[in-house]
């Protein structure tokens, strides 16, 4: 099966930005664009053990991208009576490792 995704990278973040700052500054923008009808895809790219999983999942004290998006969508669905669905995968070395 072959998938072709035509995408444009809007930003590459530097190593100096904190996870909290990155997530806080991007999630609201992504959700706003989603609510305007723009499909959203977030790619977290890096070598194994580079912190990609932590950026996606985070911790109790520093929530990652997935939790922050879920929290924002849950808030909007309560306010606007919408239903939202989100899925994500971890892909490495040509193999899907986890499907969430």
mmCIF file of C-alpha atoms in Angstrom:
data_model
loop_
_atom_site.group_PDB
_atom_site.id
_atom_site.type_symbol
_atom_site.label_atom_id
_atom_site.label_comp_id
_atom_site.label_asym_id
_atom_site.label_seq_id
_atom_site.Cartn_x
_atom_site.Cartn_y
_atom_site.Cartn_z
ATOM 1 C CA UNK A 1 0.000 0.000 0.000
ATOM 2 C CA UNK A 2 1.416 3.381 -0.974
ATOM 3 C CA UNK A 3 0.428 6.675 0.591
ATOM 4 C CA UNK A 4 1.471 9.987 -0.840
ATOM 5 C CA UNK A 5 1.078 13.023 1.344
ATOM 6 C CA UNK A 6 1.666 16.415 -0.150
ATOM 7 C CA UNK A 7 2.641 18.619 2.754
ATOM 8 C CA UNK A 8 4.472 21.799 3.493
ATOM 9 C CA UNK A 9 6.538 22.220 6.627
ATOM 10 C CA UNK A 10 5.587 25.415 8.376
ATOM 11 C CA UNK A 11 8.317 25.364 10.976
ATOM 12 C CA UNK A 12 11.405 23.608 12.222
ATOM 13 C CA UNK A 13 11.980 24.167 15.931
ATOM 14 C CA UNK A 14 15.385 24.606 17.478
ATOM 15 C CA UNK A 15 16.810 22.553 20.319
ATOM 16 C CA UNK A 16 16.676 25.560 22.620
ATOM 17 C CA UNK A 17 12.857 25.749 22.821
ATOM 18 C CA UNK A 18 11.312 23.991 25.821
ATOM 19 C CA UNK A 19 8.620 21.356 25.355
ATOM 20 C CA UNK A 20 6.119 23.388 27.389
ATOM 21 C CA UNK A 21 6.730 26.509 25.312
ATOM 22 C CA UNK A 22 6.444 24.551 22.053
ATOM 23 C CA UNK A 23 3.210 22.806 23.015
ATOM 24 C CA UNK A 24 1.602 25.924 24.523
ATOM 25 C CA UNK A 25 2.467 28.060 21.515
ATOM 26 C CA UNK A 26 1.281 25.581 18.871
ATOM 27 C CA UNK A 27 -1.721 23.591 20.111
ATOM 28 C CA UNK A 28 -4.146 26.537 20.187
ATOM 29 C CA UNK A 29 -3.118 27.532 16.667
ATOM 30 C CA UNK A 30 -3.536 23.965 15.364
ATOM 31 C CA UNK A 31 -6.997 23.652 16.937
ATOM 32 C CA UNK A 32 -8.067 27.061 15.601
ATOM 33 C CA UNK A 33 -7.043 26.000 12.091
ATOM 34 C CA UNK A 34 -8.853 22.688 12.535
ATOM 35 C CA UNK A 35 -12.032 24.509 13.557
ATOM 36 C CA UNK A 36 -11.721 26.638 10.405
ATOM 37 C CA UNK A 37 -11.780 23.441 8.321
ATOM 38 C CA UNK A 38 -8.075 22.888 7.730
ATOM 39 C CA UNK A 39 -6.932 19.303 8.183
ATOM 40 C CA UNK A 40 -4.038 19.033 10.571
ATOM 41 C CA UNK A 41 -1.100 16.637 10.661
ATOM 42 C CA UNK A 42 1.739 16.954 13.109
ATOM 43 C CA UNK A 43 4.997 15.186 12.343
ATOM 44 C CA UNK A 44 7.528 14.721 15.118
ATOM 45 C CA UNK A 45 10.763 13.631 13.496
ATOM 46 C CA UNK A 46 14.008 12.515 15.085
ATOM 47 C CA UNK A 47 16.221 9.563 15.773
ATOM 48 C CA UNK A 48 15.165 6.849 18.195
ATOM 49 C CA UNK A 49 15.661 7.945 21.811
ATOM 50 C CA UNK A 50 15.629 11.603 20.765
ATOM 51 C CA UNK A 51 12.555 12.466 22.825
ATOM 52 C CA UNK A 52 9.844 12.156 20.186
ATOM 53 C CA UNK A 53 7.650 9.943 22.383
ATOM 54 C CA UNK A 54 8.059 12.360 25.306
ATOM 55 C CA UNK A 55 7.112 15.320 23.095
ATOM 56 C CA UNK A 56 3.964 13.468 22.008
ATOM 57 C CA UNK A 57 2.935 12.018 25.378
ATOM 58 C CA UNK A 58 4.709 14.192 27.936
ATOM 59 C CA UNK A 59 4.454 13.641 31.670
ATOM 60 C CA UNK A 60 2.078 14.643 34.463
ATOM 61 C CA UNK A 61 3.996 17.861 35.060
ATOM 62 C CA UNK A 62 4.662 18.644 31.372
ATOM 63 C CA UNK A 63 1.837 17.407 29.124
ATOM 64 C CA UNK A 64 2.797 16.591 25.546
ATOM 65 C CA UNK A 65 1.157 17.377 22.241
ATOM 66 C CA UNK A 66 -1.422 14.549 22.333
ATOM 67 C CA UNK A 67 -2.775 15.311 25.825
ATOM 68 C CA UNK A 68 -2.876 19.046 25.124
ATOM 69 C CA UNK A 69 -4.823 18.566 21.892
ATOM 70 C CA UNK A 70 -7.226 16.108 23.555
ATOM 71 C CA UNK A 71 -7.821 18.527 26.439
ATOM 72 C CA UNK A 72 -8.476 21.458 24.087
ATOM 73 C CA UNK A 73 -10.825 19.407 21.871
ATOM 74 C CA UNK A 74 -12.734 18.135 24.928
ATOM 75 C CA UNK A 75 -13.195 21.717 26.083
ATOM 76 C CA UNK A 76 -14.453 22.800 22.665
ATOM 77 C CA UNK A 77 -16.782 19.815 22.310
ATOM 78 C CA UNK A 78 -18.439 20.721 25.616
ATOM 79 C CA UNK A 79 -18.845 24.341 24.527
ATOM 80 C CA UNK A 80 -19.872 23.746 20.912
ATOM 81 C CA UNK A 81 -21.533 20.321 20.921
ATOM 82 C CA UNK A 82 -19.048 18.843 18.462
ATOM 83 C CA UNK A 83 -17.536 15.391 18.238
ATOM 84 C CA UNK A 84 -13.802 15.099 17.669
ATOM 85 C CA UNK A 85 -11.669 12.086 16.867
ATOM 86 C CA UNK A 86 -7.905 11.907 16.957
ATOM 87 C CA UNK A 87 -5.461 9.130 16.221
ATOM 88 C CA UNK A 88 -1.710 8.850 16.038
ATOM 89 C CA UNK A 89 0.985 6.320 15.289
ATOM 90 C CA UNK A 90 4.646 5.856 16.022
ATOM 91 C CA UNK A 91 6.616 4.887 12.957
ATOM 92 C CA UNK A 92 10.320 4.007 13.014
ATOM 93 C CA UNK A 93 12.653 2.204 10.653
ATOM 94 C CA UNK A 94 9.835 1.266 8.291
ATOM 95 C CA UNK A 95 7.685 -0.238 11.045
ATOM 96 C CA UNK A 96 4.598 0.975 12.880
ATOM 97 C CA UNK A 97 5.511 0.446 16.516
ATOM 98 C CA UNK A 98 2.402 1.736 18.322
ATOM 99 C CA UNK A 99 -1.052 2.721 17.184
ATOM 100 C CA UNK A 100 -3.061 4.930 19.537
#
